[in-house]
Amino acid sequence: MPRDSQMQTTGVAQQCSIGSRISTVRPWSAQPPPTSETREGKEWANALPFERIPGPNIFKMVVNFAPGGRYYKANLPDLHRLLRKDYGDLLRMPGLFGRKDILLSFSPDDFEKIFRSEGQWPFRPTLDSFLYYRKEVRPVVFMGMGGLTMDQGESWQRFRTMVNPVMMQPKTVKLYIDKVDGIAREFMEIMKNIRDEKNELPADFDQWLNRWALETIGILAMDTRLGVLQRTPSDEAEHIVKNVRRFFELTYQLDFLPSTWRYIKTRKFKELMNILDELNELVKSKVDEAVFRFHQNPSLESHHKSVLEKLLSHNRFVAVLMAFDMLLAGVDTTTSGTTGILYCLARNPEKQEKLRQELRTILPKKDSPLTPENMRNMPYLRACIKEGLRLCPPITGTARGVGRNIVLQGYQIPKGTNVAMAAMTLLQEDKYYERAKEFLPERWLNQESVVSSTRKNSHPFVYIPFGFGPRACVGKRMAMMEMEIILARITRLFEYRWNYGELRIRGAVVNIPENELKFEMREVDD
C-alpha cells in the first residue's frame, strides 16, 4: 500500500501489517465510533430546509394584524395561542420593516437544544430601538456599548464578568434586606390608608405596586431613595414613574409590532429617544449624588460595600450603565410577578393561611424585623413564589440566536436564526404538570406527597423563569429577595381576597394586568 511505502522503520511496518490482519478478521473495529458531530451532520442532511417551516407569509401577516384581522389587538399570550393553533409547535414569522425572520417554538425539547448549543457567547435578541439609542443616537455617551442587556459577544462577556461577582453573590443580597424591608413597611402603611370602605384597594393599585418596585430599585441600583412612595410625590418622582412605564409601552409598539421606525423616525420613536435621554440624565445625577456621599462616608470594609460602590470600583461608566439597565429591567418584571402571586394566594385562601402560619413563626409580631437569619426558613413562601410565577409569569418566554446549525422538529435551523421560546403557553398544560391549572405550592416542596409528585415528570426546560445558561438573569437573587419581603409583609399583615373573576393579562414586553387590582385587604388580628 502507498502508506506502507512511506514507513520509516520495520517495526512500524510490522505494526501496520498486524493491524491489517486484525481488521480483516474483525472489520468493525477499524470503523471510528460515531461522534456527536457525525450524528448531527447526518441529522442535518436528512432534515427539511428552513424555508419549509410553516408560518404566515407577509401578506397574511399584514391582513391578520390589520383592523378586523385574526390577530388584531391580540395580546402576546393570546397571539401565541392563535399562532400555535394555526401553524403548530414550530412556525416561522417573516421579518417586516427591516427585521429578520424569527421562529416561534412551543417545544421544551427545542428549548433545551437551543440552550445547550448557544456556546460561549449566547446571542439574545434585543430591543432594537433601545440598542439604536445607545449605539447610534448617543454613541459618545455610551462609548458604543449596549450594556449587559443589549450587548453581544466579547463585549457582553467582558461586562458580565465585571458584574457577576457583584450581582450574583448571596452575601451582597443580604446587605439590602433591612433597607428593602424598610421600604416594604412604608408600603404597608400606604396600603392601609388607600383602602376604601369595603377594605378594597383602589383600581390603580398596579401603579402603587409599580412605585414600590421603583423605590426599591432606586436603593438597589443607585443607593438612592427616589421618593415615589409619597402620597403626593414630587414632580420628579411622578416623571420617573411615567417615563419607566411609557418606556415599556413604546418599546413593545416599536420592537414587537410592525413599525417603520428603521426607515422613518416616527413620532413614537422620537418620544422614546427623549424618554431615554431623561432617564439617562436621572441615573447619572443619582449616581453622582451617591459618589459624593461615599466620599463623605466611605465603607471601611469591602464586604460592606453596596452594589453601586463595588461597580464604581471598576469605573463610573460601568456603574451608570448597570444602574440604567437595572432601572429598566427590574421594575415592571418584579411588579408583574408580585401581582400574579398575590392573585393566586387571594384566590386560594387555604394556601394563604398556610403561608401565614409559616410567617408567624418568623414574624411573631406584625412589625417583627426580617433578617438574613430568619429569612432562611421560609420554604412555603418560596414554593408559593415558584408556583405563582408558573401560573402568572412576568414574560411570555425568552429568545436566543441559534449558536450553530441545529435541527428542530425535523427542520434545518441555520446558525444565527432567532428563536422565541414561548414557554408561558405550556406552563398550564397537564402534559407537563398534573393538575396544571391549580395553584399547588406543595409541588415544589421536597417531601413525599401526592402533590409534590405532580412536577416529577415535568420537562426541566418548561419552567425557567430567570432563563438558563450564561445569559440567565443577573438580578435573580435580588428579584427573589424583593418578592419574598413584600409578600411576607402583605400576608403577615392582611387577609386578602380577589372578588372579580379571572385575572386577565395584557402581554407586551412584560405581562401586565388588564383588570383593576381591587384586592380586598383586611388586617389580621395578630
mmCIF file with all atom_site columns, N, CA and C in Angstrom, residues 243-286:
data_model
loop_
_atom_site.group_PDB
_atom_site.id
_atom_site.type_symbol
_atom_site.label_atom_id
_atom_site.label_alt_id
_atom_site.label_comp_id
_atom_site.label_asym_id
_atom_site.label_entity_id
_atom_site.label_seq_id
_atom_site.pdbx_PDB_ins_code
_atom_site.Cartn_x
_atom_site.Cartn_y
_atom_site.Cartn_z
_atom_site.occupancy
_atom_site.B_iso_or_equiv
_atom_site.pdbx_formal_charge
_atom_site.auth_seq_id
_atom_site.auth_comp_id
_atom_site.auth_asym_id
_atom_site.auth_atom_id
_atom_site.pdbx_PDB_model_num
ATOM 1   N N  . ASN A 1 243 ? -42.224 57.844 32.994 1.00 0.00 ? 243 ASN A N  1
ATOM 2   C CA . ASN A 1 243 ? -41.254 57.514 31.954 1.00 0.00 ? 243 ASN A CA 1
ATOM 3   C C  . ASN A 1 243 ? -40.932 56.024 31.901 1.00 0.00 ? 243 ASN A C  1
ATOM 4   N N  . VAL A 1 244 ? -40.794 55.397 33.069 1.00 0.00 ? 244 VAL A N  1
ATOM 5   C CA . VAL A 1 244 ? -40.481 53.966 33.089 1.00 0.00 ? 244 VAL A CA 1
ATOM 6   C C  . VAL A 1 244 ? -41.623 53.158 32.481 1.00 0.00 ? 244 VAL A C  1
ATOM 7   N N  . ARG A 1 245 ? -42.858 53.478 32.844 1.00 0.00 ? 245 ARG A N  1
ATOM 8   C CA . ARG A 1 245 ? -43.998 52.767 32.269 1.00 0.00 ? 245 ARG A CA 1
ATOM 9   C C  . ARG A 1 245 ? -44.113 53.026 30.761 1.00 0.00 ? 245 ARG A C  1
ATOM 10  N N  . ARG A 1 246 ? -43.895 54.269 30.361 1.00 0.00 ? 246 ARG A N  1
ATOM 11  C CA . ARG A 1 246 ? -44.012 54.613 28.944 1.00 0.00 ? 246 ARG A CA 1
ATOM 12  C C  . ARG A 1 246 ? -42.913 53.929 28.115 1.00 0.00 ? 246 ARG A C  1
ATOM 13  N N  . PHE A 1 247 ? -41.750 53.736 28.706 1.00 0.00 ? 247 PHE A N  1
ATOM 14  C CA . PHE A 1 247 ? -40.659 53.033 28.016 1.00 0.00 ? 247 PHE A CA 1
ATOM 15  C C  . PHE A 1 247 ? -41.123 51.663 27.539 1.00 0.00 ? 247 PHE A C  1
ATOM 16  N N  . PHE A 1 248 ? -41.794 50.910 28.401 1.00 0.00 ? 248 PHE A N  1
ATOM 17  C CA . PHE A 1 248 ? -42.236 49.568 28.036 1.00 0.00 ? 248 PHE A CA 1
ATOM 18  C C  . PHE A 1 248 ? -43.350 49.609 26.996 1.00 0.00 ? 248 PHE A C  1
ATOM 19  N N  . GLU A 1 249 ? -44.241 50.582 27.104 1.00 0.00 ? 249 GLU A N  1
ATOM 20  C CA . GLU A 1 249 ? -45.308 50.702 26.111 1.00 0.00 ? 249 GLU A CA 1
ATOM 21  C C  . GLU A 1 249 ? -44.732 50.979 24.722 1.00 0.00 ? 249 GLU A C  1
ATOM 22  N N  . LEU A 1 250 ? -43.770 51.900 24.658 1.00 0.00 ? 250 LEU A N  1
ATOM 23  C CA . LEU A 1 250 ? -43.213 52.298 23.365 1.00 0.00 ? 250 LEU A CA 1
ATOM 24  C C  . LEU A 1 250 ? -42.327 51.216 22.749 1.00 0.00 ? 250 LEU A C  1
ATOM 25  N N  . THR A 1 251 ? -41.499 50.561 23.570 1.00 0.00 ? 251 THR A N  1
ATOM 26  C CA . THR A 1 251 ? -40.639 49.518 23.008 1.00 0.00 ? 251 THR A CA 1
ATOM 27  C C  . THR A 1 251 ? -41.467 48.344 22.486 1.00 0.00 ? 251 THR A C  1
ATOM 28  N N  . TYR A 1 252 ? -42.599 48.048 23.108 1.00 0.00 ? 252 TYR A N  1
ATOM 29  C CA . TYR A 1 252 ? -43.473 46.996 22.585 1.00 0.00 ? 252 TYR A CA 1
ATOM 30  C C  . TYR A 1 252 ? -44.028 47.404 21.224 1.00 0.00 ? 252 TYR A C  1
ATOM 31  N N  . GLN A 1 253 ? -44.457 48.652 21.114 1.00 0.00 ? 253 GLN A N  1
ATOM 32  C CA . GLN A 1 253 ? -45.035 49.120 19.850 1.00 0.00 ? 253 GLN A CA 1
ATOM 33  C C  . GLN A 1 253 ? -43.986 49.204 18.736 1.00 0.00 ? 253 GLN A C  1
ATOM 34  N N  . LEU A 1 254 ? -42.752 49.563 19.102 1.00 0.00 ? 254 LEU A N  1
ATOM 35  C CA . LEU A 1 254 ? -41.714 49.741 18.093 1.00 0.00 ? 254 LEU A CA 1
ATOM 36  C C  . LEU A 1 254 ? -40.981 48.453 17.743 1.00 0.00 ? 254 LEU A C  1
ATOM 37  N N  . ASP A 1 255 ? -40.806 47.561 18.714 1.00 0.00 ? 255 ASP A N  1
ATOM 38  C CA . ASP A 1 255 ? -39.955 46.388 18.505 1.00 0.00 ? 255 ASP A CA 1
ATOM 39  C C  . ASP A 1 255 ? -40.720 45.082 18.353 1.00 0.00 ? 255 ASP A C  1
ATOM 40  N N  . PHE A 1 256 ? -41.969 45.020 18.799 1.00 0.00 ? 256 PHE A N  1
ATOM 41  C CA . PHE A 1 256 ? -42.737 43.788 18.689 1.00 0.00 ? 256 PHE A CA 1
ATOM 42  C C  . PHE A 1 256 ? -43.824 43.887 17.623 1.00 0.00 ? 256 PHE A C  1
ATOM 43  N N  . LEU A 1 257 ? -44.434 45.056 17.494 1.00 0.00 ? 257 LEU A N  1
ATOM 44  C CA . LEU A 1 257 ? -45.465 45.247 16.491 1.00 0.00 ? 257 LEU A CA 1
ATOM 45  C C  . LEU A 1 257 ? -44.843 45.828 15.221 1.00 0.00 ? 257 LEU A C  1
ATOM 46  N N  . PRO A 1 258 ? -45.512 45.687 14.069 1.00 0.00 ? 258 PRO A N  1
ATOM 47  C CA . PRO A 1 258 ? -44.968 46.272 12.842 1.00 0.00 ? 258 PRO A CA 1
ATOM 48  C C  . PRO A 1 258 ? -44.763 47.779 12.990 1.00 0.00 ? 258 PRO A C  1
ATOM 49  N N  . SER A 1 259 ? -43.570 48.247 12.649 1.00 0.00 ? 259 SER A N  1
ATOM 50  C CA . SER A 1 259 ? -43.246 49.675 12.761 1.00 0.00 ? 259 SER A CA 1
ATOM 51  C C  . SER A 1 259 ? -42.222 50.050 11.697 1.00 0.00 ? 259 SER A C  1
ATOM 52  N N  . THR A 1 260 ? -42.331 51.260 11.198 1.00 0.00 ? 260 THR A N  1
ATOM 53  C CA . THR A 1 260 ? -41.423 51.739 10.142 1.00 0.00 ? 260 THR A CA 1
ATOM 54  C C  . THR A 1 260 ? -40.284 52.584 10.686 1.00 0.00 ? 260 THR A C  1
ATOM 55  N N  . TRP A 1 261 ? -40.040 52.551 12.009 1.00 0.00 ? 261 TRP A N  1
ATOM 56  C CA . TRP A 1 261 ? -39.072 53.495 12.582 1.00 0.00 ? 261 TRP A CA 1
ATOM 57  C C  . TRP A 1 261 ? -37.654 53.300 12.026 1.00 0.00 ? 261 TRP A C  1
ATOM 58  N N  . ARG A 1 262 ? -37.334 52.108 11.533 1.00 0.00 ? 262 ARG A N  1
ATOM 59  C CA . ARG A 1 262 ? -35.995 51.881 10.970 1.00 0.00 ? 262 ARG A CA 1
ATOM 60  C C  . ARG A 1 262 ? -35.775 52.681 9.687  1.00 0.00 ? 262 ARG A C  1
ATOM 61  N N  . TYR A 1 263 ? -36.863 53.085 9.038  1.00 0.00 ? 263 TYR A N  1
ATOM 62  C CA . TYR A 1 263 ? -36.766 53.862 7.794  1.00 0.00 ? 263 TYR A CA 1
ATOM 63  C C  . TYR A 1 263 ? -37.228 55.308 7.979  1.00 0.00 ? 263 TYR A C  1
ATOM 64  N N  . ILE A 1 264 ? -38.281 55.466 8.779  1.00 0.00 ? 264 ILE A N  1
ATOM 65  C CA . ILE A 1 264 ? -38.835 56.794 9.043  1.00 0.00 ? 264 ILE A CA 1
ATOM 66  C C  . ILE A 1 264 ? -38.917 56.971 10.547 1.00 0.00 ? 264 ILE A C  1
ATOM 67  N N  . LYS A 1 265 ? -38.275 58.004 11.062 1.00 0.00 ? 265 LYS A N  1
ATOM 68  C CA . LYS A 1 265 ? -38.267 58.223 12.510 1.00 0.00 ? 265 LYS A CA 1
ATOM 69  C C  . LYS A 1 265 ? -39.632 58.760 12.938 1.00 0.00 ? 265 LYS A C  1
ATOM 70  N N  . THR A 1 266 ? -40.458 57.847 13.408 1.00 0.00 ? 266 THR A N  1
ATOM 71  C CA . THR A 1 266 ? -41.843 58.150 13.734 1.00 0.00 ? 266 THR A CA 1
ATOM 72  C C  . THR A 1 266 ? -41.948 58.975 15.009 1.00 0.00 ? 266 THR A C  1
ATOM 73  N N  . ARG A 1 267 ? -43.150 59.471 15.257 1.00 0.00 ? 267 ARG A N  1
ATOM 74  C CA . ARG A 1 267 ? -43.391 60.263 16.469 1.00 0.00 ? 267 ARG A CA 1
ATOM 75  C C  . ARG A 1 267 ? -43.124 59.430 17.723 1.00 0.00 ? 267 ARG A C  1
ATOM 76  N N  . LYS A 1 268 ? -43.544 58.164 17.723 1.00 0.00 ? 268 LYS A N  1
ATOM 77  C CA . LYS A 1 268 ? -43.327 57.318 18.899 1.00 0.00 ? 268 LYS A CA 1
ATOM 78  C C  . LYS A 1 268 ? -41.847 57.029 19.093 1.00 0.00 ? 268 LYS A C  1
ATOM 79  N N  . PHE A 1 269 ? -41.117 56.858 17.996 1.00 0.00 ? 269 PHE A N  1
ATOM 80  C CA . PHE A 1 269 ? -39.673 56.653 18.103 1.00 0.00 ? 269 PHE A CA 1
ATOM 81  C C  . PHE A 1 269 ? -39.005 57.869 18.744 1.00 0.00 ? 269 PHE A C  1
ATOM 82  N N  . LYS A 1 270 ? -39.360 59.060 18.301 1.00 0.00 ? 270 LYS A N  1
ATOM 83  C CA . LYS A 1 270 ? -38.772 60.275 18.862 1.00 0.00 ? 270 LYS A CA 1
ATOM 84  C C  . LYS A 1 270 ? -39.142 60.441 20.332 1.00 0.00 ? 270 LYS A C  1
ATOM 85  N N  . GLU A 1 271 ? -40.365 60.074 20.680 1.00 0.00 ? 271 GLU A N  1
ATOM 86  C CA . GLU A 1 271 ? -40.773 60.133 22.085 1.00 0.00 ? 271 GLU A CA 1
ATOM 87  C C  . GLU A 1 271 ? -39.911 59.200 22.932 1.00 0.00 ? 271 GLU A C  1
ATOM 88  N N  . LEU A 1 272 ? -39.658 57.990 22.433 1.00 0.00 ? 272 LEU A N  1
ATOM 89  C CA . LEU A 1 272 ? -38.828 57.037 23.173 1.00 0.00 ? 272 LEU A CA 1
ATOM 90  C C  . LEU A 1 272 ? -37.410 57.573 23.352 1.00 0.00 ? 272 LEU A C  1
ATOM 91  N N  . MET A 1 273 ? -36.834 58.166 22.311 1.00 0.00 ? 273 MET A N  1
ATOM 92  C CA . MET A 1 273 ? -35.484 58.711 22.425 1.00 0.00 ? 273 MET A CA 1
ATOM 93  C C  . MET A 1 273 ? -35.428 59.803 23.491 1.00 0.00 ? 273 MET A C  1
ATOM 94  N N  . ASN A 1 274 ? -36.448 60.646 23.561 1.00 0.00 ? 274 ASN A N  1
ATOM 95  C CA . ASN A 1 274 ? -36.496 61.706 24.583 1.00 0.00 ? 274 ASN A CA 1
ATOM 96  C C  . ASN A 1 274 ? -36.606 61.114 25.986 1.00 0.00 ? 274 ASN A C  1
ATOM 97  N N  . ILE A 1 275 ? -37.434 60.068 26.132 1.00 0.00 ? 275 ILE A N  1
ATOM 98  C CA . ILE A 1 275 ? -37.587 59.419 27.438 1.00 0.00 ? 275 ILE A CA 1
ATOM 99  C C  . ILE A 1 275 ? -36.272 58.792 27.884 1.00 0.00 ? 275 ILE A C  1
ATOM 100 N N  . LEU A 1 276 ? -35.573 58.148 26.972 1.00 0.00 ? 276 LEU A N  1
ATOM 101 C CA . LEU A 1 276 ? -34.294 57.538 27.328 1.00 0.00 ? 276 LEU A CA 1
ATOM 102 C C  . LEU A 1 276 ? -33.263 58.593 27.709 1.00 0.00 ? 276 LEU A C  1
ATOM 103 N N  . ASP A 1 277 ? -33.274 59.726 27.037 1.00 0.00 ? 277 ASP A N  1
ATOM 104 C CA . ASP A 1 277 ? -32.385 60.831 27.427 1.00 0.00 ? 277 ASP A CA 1
ATOM 105 C C  . ASP A 1 277 ? -32.679 61.273 28.859 1.00 0.00 ? 277 ASP A C  1
ATOM 106 N N  . GLU A 1 278 ? -33.951 61.434 29.188 1.00 0.00 ? 278 GLU A N  1
ATOM 107 C CA . GLU A 1 278 ? -34.327 61.889 30.527 1.00 0.00 ? 278 GLU A CA 1
ATOM 108 C C  . GLU A 1 278 ? -33.948 60.857 31.588 1.00 0.00 ? 278 GLU A C  1
ATOM 109 N N  . LEU A 1 279 ? -34.194 59.589 31.304 1.00 0.00 ? 279 LEU A N  1
ATOM 110 C CA . LEU A 1 279 ? -33.839 58.551 32.274 1.00 0.00 ? 279 LEU A CA 1
ATOM 111 C C  . LEU A 1 279 ? -32.324 58.448 32.443 1.00 0.00 ? 279 LEU A C  1
ATOM 112 N N  . ASN A 1 280 ? -31.588 58.607 31.361 1.00 0.00 ? 280 ASN A N  1
ATOM 113 C CA . ASN A 1 280 ? -30.128 58.556 31.453 1.00 0.00 ? 280 ASN A CA 1
ATOM 114 C C  . ASN A 1 280 ? -29.604 59.693 32.323 1.00 0.00 ? 280 ASN A C  1
ATOM 115 N N  . GLU A 1 281 ? -30.145 60.888 32.145 1.00 0.00 ? 281 GLU A N  1
ATOM 116 C CA . GLU A 1 281 ? -29.726 62.022 32.971 1.00 0.00 ? 281 GLU A CA 1
ATOM 117 C C  . GLU A 1 281 ? -30.080 61.798 34.434 1.00 0.00 ? 281 GLU A C  1
ATOM 118 N N  . LEU A 1 282 ? -31.238 61.211 34.676 1.00 0.00 ? 282 LEU A N  1
ATOM 119 C CA . LEU A 1 282 ? -31.638 60.905 36.060 1.00 0.00 ? 282 LEU A CA 1
ATOM 120 C C  . LEU A 1 282 ? -30.635 59.960 36.701 1.00 0.00 ? 282 LEU A C  1
ATOM 121 N N  . VAL A 1 283 ? -30.318 58.858 35.998 1.00 0.00 ? 283 VAL A N  1
ATOM 122 C CA . VAL A 1 283 ? -29.399 57.859 36.553 1.00 0.00 ? 283 VAL A CA 1
ATOM 123 C C  . VAL A 1 283 ? -28.038 58.491 36.834 1.00 0.00 ? 283 VAL A C  1
ATOM 124 N N  . LYS A 1 284 ? -27.520 59.254 35.899 1.00 0.00 ? 284 LYS A N  1
ATOM 125 C CA . LYS A 1 284 ? -26.205 59.882 36.095 1.00 0.00 ? 284 LYS A CA 1
ATOM 126 C C  . LYS A 1 284 ? -26.210 60.813 37.303 1.00 0.00 ? 284 LYS A C  1
ATOM 127 N N  . SER A 1 285 ? -27.269 61.585 37.459 1.00 0.00 ? 285 SER A N  1
ATOM 128 C CA . SER A 1 285 ? -27.313 62.526 38.590 1.00 0.00 ? 285 SER A CA 1
ATOM 129 C C  . SER A 1 285 ? -27.401 61.786 39.919 1.00 0.00 ? 285 SER A C  1
ATOM 130 N N  . LYS A 1 286 ? -28.180 60.694 39.967 1.00 0.00 ? 286 LYS A N  1
ATOM 131 C CA . LYS A 1 286 ? -28.310 59.928 41.211 1.00 0.00 ? 286 LYS A CA 1
ATOM 132 C C  . LYS A 1 286 ? -27.004 59.215 41.556 1.00 0.00 ? 286 LYS A C  1
#
